[in-house]
Short mmCIF file of C-alpha atoms and ligand atoms in Angstrom, two decimals:
data_model
loop_
_atom_site.label_atom_id
_atom_site.label_comp_id
_atom_site.label_asym_id
_atom_site.label_seq_id
_atom_site.Cartn_x
_atom_site.Cartn_y
_atom_site.Cartn_z
CA UNK S 4 36.26 -16.08 45.33
CA UNK S 5 36.76 -17.71 48.72
CA UNK S 6 40.41 -17.57 49.86
CA UNK S 7 41.68 -20.81 51.41
CA UNK S 8 41.56 -20.92 55.18
CA UNK S 9 45.33 -21.30 55.45
CA UNK S 10 45.93 -18.29 53.19
CA UNK S 11 43.44 -15.84 54.64
CA UNK S 12 43.96 -13.11 57.25
CA UNK S 13 40.73 -14.10 58.94
CA UNK S 14 38.01 -16.76 59.00
CA UNK S 15 34.41 -15.61 58.70
CA UNK S 16 31.88 -18.17 59.93
CA UNK S 17 28.27 -17.82 58.78
CA UNK S 18 25.74 -20.00 60.57
CA UNK S 19 22.91 -20.81 58.15
CA UNK S 20 21.14 -22.87 60.81
CA UNK S 21 21.03 -19.78 63.02
CA UNK S 22 19.49 -17.81 60.13
CA UNK S 23 16.84 -20.53 59.76
CA UNK S 24 16.18 -20.51 63.48
CA UNK S 25 15.85 -16.70 63.41
CA UNK S 26 13.39 -17.02 60.53
CA UNK S 27 11.26 -19.41 62.62
CA UNK S 28 11.33 -17.05 65.59
CA UNK S 29 10.25 -14.14 63.39
CA UNK S 30 7.44 -16.23 61.95
CA UNK S 31 6.16 -16.85 65.47
CA UNK S 32 6.48 -13.19 66.28
CA UNK S 33 4.68 -12.13 63.10
CA UNK S 34 1.44 -13.96 63.84
CA UNK S 35 -0.74 -14.24 60.73
CA UNK S 36 1.60 -12.30 58.47
CA UNK S 37 3.83 -14.09 55.96
CA UNK S 38 7.52 -13.53 56.54
CA UNK S 39 9.61 -12.33 53.60
CA UNK S 40 13.39 -11.96 53.66
CA UNK S 41 15.42 -8.90 52.75
CA UNK S 42 18.45 -10.32 50.95
CA UNK S 43 19.67 -7.11 49.31
CA UNK S 44 23.38 -6.27 49.31
CA UNK S 45 24.21 -9.98 48.93
CA UNK S 46 22.10 -10.87 51.98
CA UNK S 47 23.74 -8.13 54.06
CA UNK S 48 27.17 -9.34 52.99
CA UNK S 49 26.59 -12.96 54.01
CA UNK S 50 26.05 -14.48 50.53
CA UNK S 51 22.58 -14.42 48.96
CA UNK S 52 23.37 -17.64 47.06
CA UNK S 53 23.69 -19.47 50.43
CA UNK S 54 21.20 -17.52 52.54
CA UNK S 55 18.42 -17.55 49.90
CA UNK S 56 18.17 -21.35 49.58
CA UNK S 57 18.46 -21.82 53.37
CA UNK S 58 15.45 -19.53 53.87
CA UNK S 59 13.54 -21.10 50.98
CA UNK S 60 14.02 -24.47 52.71
CA UNK S 61 12.42 -22.91 55.79
CA UNK S 62 9.36 -21.99 53.71
CA UNK S 63 10.18 -18.38 52.81
CA UNK S 64 8.58 -17.45 49.46
CA UNK S 65 9.07 -13.67 49.28
CA UNK S 66 12.53 -12.18 48.79
CA UNK S 67 13.51 -8.53 48.51
CA UNK S 68 16.62 -7.26 46.74
CA UNK S 69 17.48 -3.62 46.06
CA UNK S 70 18.90 -3.79 42.54
CA UNK S 71 17.87 -5.51 39.33
CA UNK S 72 21.25 -7.26 39.09
CA UNK S 73 20.88 -8.65 42.62
CA UNK S 74 17.60 -10.20 41.52
CA UNK S 75 19.12 -11.65 38.37
CA UNK S 76 21.96 -13.18 40.41
CA UNK S 77 19.58 -14.62 43.01
CA UNK S 78 16.96 -16.12 40.65
CA UNK S 79 18.81 -19.41 39.89
CA UNK S 80 19.32 -20.09 43.61
CA UNK S 81 15.62 -20.02 44.51
CA UNK S 82 12.70 -22.29 43.68
CA UNK S 83 10.43 -21.08 40.87
CA UNK S 84 7.64 -20.62 43.43
CA UNK S 85 9.67 -17.97 45.27
CA UNK S 86 8.98 -14.36 44.32
CA UNK S 87 11.82 -11.87 44.06
CA UNK S 88 10.90 -8.21 44.48
CA UNK S 89 13.22 -5.44 43.36
CA UNK S 90 12.93 -2.58 45.86
CA UNK S 91 14.31 0.08 43.53
CA UNK S 92 11.94 -0.90 40.76
CA UNK S 93 13.07 -1.25 37.16
CA UNK S 94 15.65 1.33 36.08
CA UNK S 95 14.24 3.15 33.00
CA UNK S 96 14.51 0.93 29.92
CA UNK S 97 15.12 -2.33 31.82
CA UNK S 98 11.48 -3.29 32.39
CA UNK S 99 11.64 -6.26 30.03
CA UNK S 100 14.65 -7.67 31.86
CA UNK S 101 12.64 -8.00 35.04
CA UNK S 102 10.10 -10.09 33.15
CA UNK S 103 12.83 -12.16 31.49
CA UNK S 104 14.34 -13.06 34.88
CA UNK S 105 11.09 -13.65 36.73
CA UNK S 106 11.45 -10.56 38.94
CA UNK S 107 8.72 -8.26 40.21
CA UNK S 108 9.27 -4.56 40.75
CA UNK S 109 8.34 -2.43 43.71
CA UNK S 110 6.92 0.65 41.96
CA UNK S 111 7.95 3.84 43.76
CA UNK S 112 7.09 6.68 41.40
CA UNK S 113 4.53 7.60 38.79
CA UNK S 114 7.27 7.35 36.20
CA UNK S 115 7.93 3.73 37.16
CA UNK S 116 4.19 3.00 37.11
CA UNK S 117 3.84 4.51 33.64
CA UNK S 118 6.77 2.50 32.27
CA UNK S 119 5.43 -0.74 33.77
CA UNK S 120 1.96 0.10 32.43
CA UNK S 121 3.39 0.70 28.95
CA UNK S 122 5.08 -2.70 28.98
CA UNK S 123 1.82 -4.32 30.04
CA UNK S 124 0.11 -2.67 27.04
CA UNK S 125 2.83 -3.89 24.69
CA UNK S 126 2.72 -7.45 26.02
CA UNK S 127 -1.07 -7.35 26.20
CA UNK S 128 -1.20 -8.87 29.65
CA UNK S 129 -1.41 -7.61 33.24
CA UNK S 130 1.94 -7.26 35.01
CA UNK S 131 1.55 -7.45 38.80
CA UNK S 132 3.76 -5.35 41.07
CA UNK S 133 4.12 -4.01 44.59
CA UNK S 134 3.25 -0.35 45.12
CA UNK S 135 5.20 1.56 47.72
CA UNK S 136 3.75 4.73 49.26
CA UNK S 137 5.86 7.22 51.21
CA UNK S 138 4.49 7.60 54.73
CA UNK S 139 7.07 10.04 56.03
CA UNK S 140 10.59 8.89 55.25
CA UNK S 141 10.88 10.92 52.01
CA UNK S 142 13.22 8.37 50.50
CA UNK S 143 11.42 5.77 48.39
CA UNK S 144 7.82 5.32 47.39
CA UNK S 145 5.05 7.40 45.86
CA UNK S 146 4.73 10.89 47.33
CA UNK S 147 1.08 11.65 48.16
CA UNK S 148 0.41 13.51 44.90
CA UNK S 149 1.80 10.67 42.79
CA UNK S 150 -0.17 8.09 44.77
CA UNK S 151 -3.32 10.16 44.06
CA UNK S 152 -2.47 10.18 40.36
CA UNK S 153 -2.05 6.40 40.43
CA UNK S 154 -5.42 5.88 42.13
CA UNK S 155 -7.12 8.36 39.82
CA UNK S 156 -6.32 6.28 36.74
CA UNK S 157 -8.34 3.03 36.59
CA UNK S 158 -6.25 1.81 33.66
CA UNK S 159 -3.29 1.34 36.03
CA UNK S 160 -5.34 -0.91 38.32
CA UNK S 161 -6.15 -3.18 35.38
CA UNK S 162 -2.71 -3.30 33.79
CA UNK S 163 -0.80 -3.57 37.09
CA UNK S 164 -2.64 -5.68 39.67
CA UNK S 165 -1.20 -4.63 43.04
CA UNK S 166 0.29 -7.60 44.91
CA UNK S 167 0.94 -5.55 48.03
CA UNK S 168 0.61 -1.98 49.18
CA UNK S 169 3.86 -1.28 50.97
CA UNK S 170 5.63 1.37 53.00
CA UNK S 171 8.75 1.51 55.19
CA UNK S 172 9.31 2.68 58.76
CA UNK S 173 11.97 5.26 59.65
CA UNK S 174 12.31 4.77 63.44
CA UNK S 175 11.02 1.26 64.16
CA UNK S 176 13.89 0.21 66.46
CA UNK S 177 12.79 2.88 68.96
CA UNK S 178 9.51 1.50 70.24
CA UNK S 179 8.28 4.71 71.83
CA UNK S 180 9.09 6.93 68.86
CA UNK S 181 6.05 9.00 67.76
CA UNK S 182 7.05 8.51 64.11
CA UNK S 183 5.86 4.89 64.29
CA UNK S 184 2.26 5.80 65.08
CA UNK S 185 2.35 8.66 62.60
CA UNK S 186 3.53 6.41 59.75
CA UNK S 187 1.02 3.72 60.72
CA UNK S 188 -1.82 6.26 60.54
CA UNK S 189 -0.73 7.48 57.12
CA UNK S 190 -0.38 3.91 55.88
CA UNK S 191 -3.83 3.02 57.21
CA UNK S 192 -5.38 5.93 55.36
CA UNK S 193 -3.97 4.70 52.03
CA UNK S 194 -5.04 1.21 52.88
CA UNK S 195 -8.64 2.26 53.51
CA UNK S 196 -8.80 3.33 49.88
CA UNK S 197 -7.50 -0.06 48.73
CA UNK S 198 -9.08 -2.40 51.27
CA UNK S 199 -8.69 -5.60 49.26
CA UNK S 200 -4.99 -5.30 48.55
CA UNK S 201 -2.60 -7.11 50.92
CA UNK S 202 -0.30 -4.79 52.84
CA UNK S 203 3.30 -4.75 54.09
CA UNK S 204 4.86 -2.21 56.45
CA UNK S 205 7.26 -3.82 58.93
CA UNK S 206 10.99 -4.45 58.64
CA UNK S 207 12.72 -6.46 61.43
CA UNK S 208 12.15 -3.86 64.11
CA UNK S 209 8.62 -3.15 62.86
CA UNK S 210 7.62 -6.76 63.59
CA UNK S 211 8.36 -6.10 67.27
CA UNK S 212 6.07 -3.05 67.30
CA UNK S 213 3.21 -5.52 67.52
CA UNK S 214 0.29 -6.88 65.47
CA UNK S 215 -0.92 -3.45 64.28
CA UNK S 216 2.24 -3.11 62.23
CA UNK S 217 2.37 -6.63 60.79
CA UNK S 218 -0.41 -6.64 58.16
CA UNK S 219 -0.07 -9.43 55.56
CA UNK S 220 3.67 -9.53 54.92
CA UNK S 221 6.66 -8.50 57.04
CA UNK S 222 10.09 -7.90 55.52
CA UNK S 223 12.90 -8.60 58.00
CA UNK S 224 16.55 -8.44 57.00
CA UNK S 225 18.74 -7.50 59.96
CA UNK S 226 17.01 -9.75 62.50
CA UNK S 227 17.52 -12.80 60.28
CA UNK S 228 21.23 -12.08 60.46
CA UNK S 229 21.26 -11.72 64.25
CA UNK S 230 21.10 -7.93 64.65
CA UNK S 231 19.08 -6.81 67.68
CA UNK S 232 15.70 -5.46 66.53
CA UNK S 233 14.74 -3.38 69.57
CA UNK S 234 17.00 -0.59 70.83
CA UNK S 235 17.88 -1.05 74.48
CA UNK S 236 16.29 -4.52 74.83
CA UNK S 237 17.78 -8.01 75.00
CA UNK S 238 18.37 -9.60 71.60
CA UNK S 239 16.11 -12.66 71.14
CA UNK S 240 17.86 -13.74 67.92
CA UNK S 241 20.71 -16.18 67.45
CA UNK S 242 24.09 -14.75 66.40
CA UNK S 243 24.91 -15.65 62.81
CA UNK S 244 28.46 -14.45 62.16
CA UNK S 245 31.78 -15.01 63.87
CA UNK S 246 35.08 -13.52 62.76
CA UNK S 247 38.49 -14.86 63.78
CA UNK S 248 41.60 -12.95 62.72
CA UNK S 249 45.00 -14.57 62.35
CA UNK S 250 48.14 -13.45 64.12
CA UNK S 251 50.94 -12.62 61.67
CA UNK S 252 53.69 -11.78 64.18
CA UNK S 253 54.33 -10.65 67.77
CA UNK S 254 56.92 -8.38 69.37
CA UNK S 255 57.79 -6.91 72.75
CA UNK S 256 57.95 -3.12 72.98
CA UNK S 257 59.39 -0.96 75.74
CA UNK S 258 58.24 2.14 77.58
CA UNK S 259 58.23 5.04 75.08
CA UNK S 260 57.87 2.83 71.97
CA UNK S 261 55.02 3.63 69.59
CA UNK S 262 52.54 1.58 67.57
CA UNK S 263 51.12 2.15 64.09
CA UNK S 264 50.39 5.08 61.76
CA UNK S 265 50.46 8.45 63.45
CA UNK S 266 51.93 6.74 66.55
CA UNK S 267 48.57 7.15 68.25
CA UNK S 268 49.57 4.63 70.92
CA UNK S 269 52.72 4.78 73.01
CA UNK S 270 53.70 2.24 75.66
CA UNK S 271 54.17 3.41 79.25
CA UNK S 272 55.78 0.09 80.18
CA UNK S 273 56.90 -3.11 78.49
CA UNK S 274 54.06 -4.54 76.36
CA UNK S 275 53.61 -7.48 74.00
CA UNK S 276 52.04 -6.52 70.67
CA UNK S 277 50.42 -8.93 68.17
CA UNK S 278 49.69 -7.96 64.58
CA UNK S 279 46.53 -9.49 63.07
CA UNK S 280 45.73 -9.66 59.33
CA UNK S 281 42.47 -7.70 59.25
CA UNK S 282 42.24 -4.02 58.36
CA UNK S 283 39.93 -1.35 57.08
CA UNK S 284 40.12 -2.83 53.58
CA UNK S 285 38.32 -5.81 55.14
CA UNK S 286 35.63 -3.63 56.66
CA UNK S 287 37.28 -3.41 60.08
CA UNK S 288 36.50 0.28 60.36
CA UNK S 289 39.27 2.74 61.02
CA UNK S 290 37.09 4.32 63.71
CA UNK S 291 38.01 1.25 65.82
CA UNK S 292 41.56 2.58 66.21
CA UNK S 293 42.55 2.31 69.90
CA UNK S 294 38.96 1.22 70.69
CA UNK S 295 38.22 -2.38 69.85
CA UNK S 296 38.89 -5.48 71.91
CA UNK S 297 39.75 -8.93 70.57
CA UNK S 298 39.44 -12.07 72.67
CA UNK S 299 41.92 -14.90 73.04
CA UNK S 300 40.41 -17.92 74.77
CA UNK S 301 37.90 -15.55 76.31
CA UNK S 302 40.53 -13.07 77.58
CA UNK S 303 40.22 -9.48 76.33
CA UNK S 304 43.16 -8.00 74.42
CA UNK S 305 42.76 -4.29 73.61
CA UNK S 306 43.37 -2.95 70.12
CA UNK S 307 46.14 -0.41 70.27
CA UNK S 308 47.22 1.99 67.54
CA UNK S 309 45.50 2.93 64.32
CA UNK S 310 43.66 0.41 62.15
CA UNK S 311 45.76 -0.05 58.99
CA UNK S 312 44.47 -1.11 55.59
CA UNK S 313 45.51 -4.73 56.08
CA UNK S 314 46.22 -5.14 59.79
CA UNK S 315 45.42 -4.23 63.38
CA UNK S 316 47.60 -4.42 66.48
CA UNK S 317 46.59 -5.89 69.83
CA UNK S 318 48.07 -5.55 73.28
CA UNK S 319 48.43 -9.23 74.19
CA UNK S 320 50.60 -8.71 77.27
CA UNK S 321 50.12 -11.61 79.67
CA UNK S 322 48.80 -14.10 77.11
CA UNK S 323 50.79 -17.34 76.95
CA UNK S 324 53.40 -17.36 74.16
CA UNK S 325 52.16 -20.71 72.81
CA UNK S 326 48.79 -19.07 72.17
CA UNK S 327 50.40 -16.25 70.15
CA UNK S 328 52.11 -18.27 67.43
CA UNK S 329 51.87 -17.03 63.85
CA UNK S 330 48.64 -18.39 62.35
CA UNK S 331 46.83 -18.59 65.71
CA UNK S 332 43.43 -16.90 65.75
CA UNK S 333 41.79 -14.22 67.87
CA UNK S 334 38.05 -13.62 68.20
CA UNK S 335 36.96 -10.31 66.64
CA UNK S 336 33.23 -11.08 66.42
CA UNK S 337 31.81 -13.98 68.40
CA UNK S 338 30.41 -15.05 71.75
CA UNK S 339 32.58 -12.62 73.73
CA UNK S 340 32.13 -9.73 71.32
CA UNK S 341 28.71 -9.72 69.64
CA UNK S 342 28.26 -7.96 66.31
CA UNK S 343 26.16 -5.16 67.83
CA UNK S 344 28.91 -4.41 70.39
CA UNK S 345 31.51 -4.19 67.62
CA UNK S 346 29.22 -1.81 65.75
CA UNK S 347 28.71 0.39 68.81
CA UNK S 348 32.46 0.61 69.41
CA UNK S 349 32.97 1.57 65.78
CA UNK S 350 30.33 4.30 66.03
CA UNK S 351 28.31 2.37 63.45
CA UNK S 352 25.43 -0.12 63.24
CA UNK S 353 25.41 -3.88 62.76
CA UNK S 354 24.04 -3.43 59.22
CA UNK S 355 27.15 -1.53 58.16
CA UNK S 356 29.57 -3.96 59.81
CA UNK S 357 27.90 -6.91 58.02
CA UNK S 358 27.66 -5.30 54.60
CA UNK S 359 31.33 -4.24 54.82
CA UNK S 360 32.62 -7.71 55.76
CA UNK S 361 35.72 -8.32 53.67
CA UNK S 362 36.06 -10.32 50.51
CA UNK S 363 39.53 -11.40 51.63
CA UNK S 364 38.19 -13.48 54.51
CA UNK S 365 37.91 -17.23 54.19
CA UNK S 366 34.18 -17.94 54.50
CA UNK S 367 32.87 -21.02 56.22
CA UNK S 368 29.16 -21.85 56.16
CA UNK S 369 27.62 -23.94 58.93
CA UNK S 370 24.46 -25.96 58.28
CA UNK S 371 21.92 -24.82 55.72
C1 PLP V 418 16.23 -3.15 53.89
C2 PLP V 418 14.78 -3.09 53.92
C3 PLP V 418 14.05 -3.97 54.73
C4 PLP V 418 14.70 -4.84 55.78
O1 PLP V 418 15.04 -4.01 56.87
P1 PLP V 418 15.71 -4.57 58.21
O2 PLP V 418 15.78 -3.38 59.08
O3 PLP V 418 17.05 -5.07 57.82
O4 PLP V 418 14.82 -5.64 58.72
C5 PLP V 418 12.67 -3.97 54.60
N1 PLP V 418 12.05 -3.13 53.75
C6 PLP V 418 12.72 -2.26 52.97
C7 PLP V 418 11.98 -1.35 52.05
C8 PLP V 418 14.10 -2.20 53.04
O5 PLP V 418 14.77 -1.30 52.29
#
């Protein structure tokens, strides 16, 4: 569903050329490593059916989704030569469906390895997979004891040829964080026991930790979509999304008048208030109440009052009336208000803002 531009409360612009340009920059940054793309959660909310082919056209051949169904949905949009890896592995009993849809699991537990091994026995052929080891995040991947059990059984090596040995970094956006070196050391020690298997450790931020972290395959998501990879440093990536909300109506309020649920804003003098058709149901987080700023022709207009389900209210005092007509647009994410700034104001991160972007927006894709 893509609501018509004239019907929608906001226009979301997604720049596929910027995603391609970010992919090229990451490829430069990643040296000898191949560059995969994390396109889970519908390519971070931006549309895996659009983003996937744009990246494939740029030469990307490794794609990561989280869920089986994300892989099934993505398969028809990618060339047959592109590999789709399912980060969560095959849910118990679904192993055959991965095969049927040309998907490859990331195996995270001994249970998943055993199920994949059993299918390989039944089909009487090897079934390659990625193996993920836990190097300190305690979230996904083989705990040390399960990794030992995997390595101790030579039958697994035959039935499941490892495509990559993989792990994931917990603190990569903080370049000086001791966890990075600690996880790298643990990863290296697993790798020494499997020296001939290609390896993959880095997400977007991990790429910027330098060549030691890059191995054979890097797996950026956020950076492709314009999110800054290094905390506290300038963002070298091109912005990908812009969001323009539409004005529904305007009014003048007087000293002592209130705005919105809970009357969390009260005017101390005459103000002009514009109501815009974007709310928390569209992923404009309620924590932005009385915090955000929208821009009209580059001029800041503060958000006043509480974010409602379907609308927000702006103090547009001093903006020309012609510019405040119903249907006119205000910049919520764009050149004056980058995604990462919006996230900071919301007390969130760019990842969450992107993956929450509303389904009621009209979506416009540029390039591709
Ligand atoms: C989401 C994810 C990525 C991509 O991470 P970014 O920080 O968005 O670059 C890479 N690897 C794994 C295992 C992931 O879950």
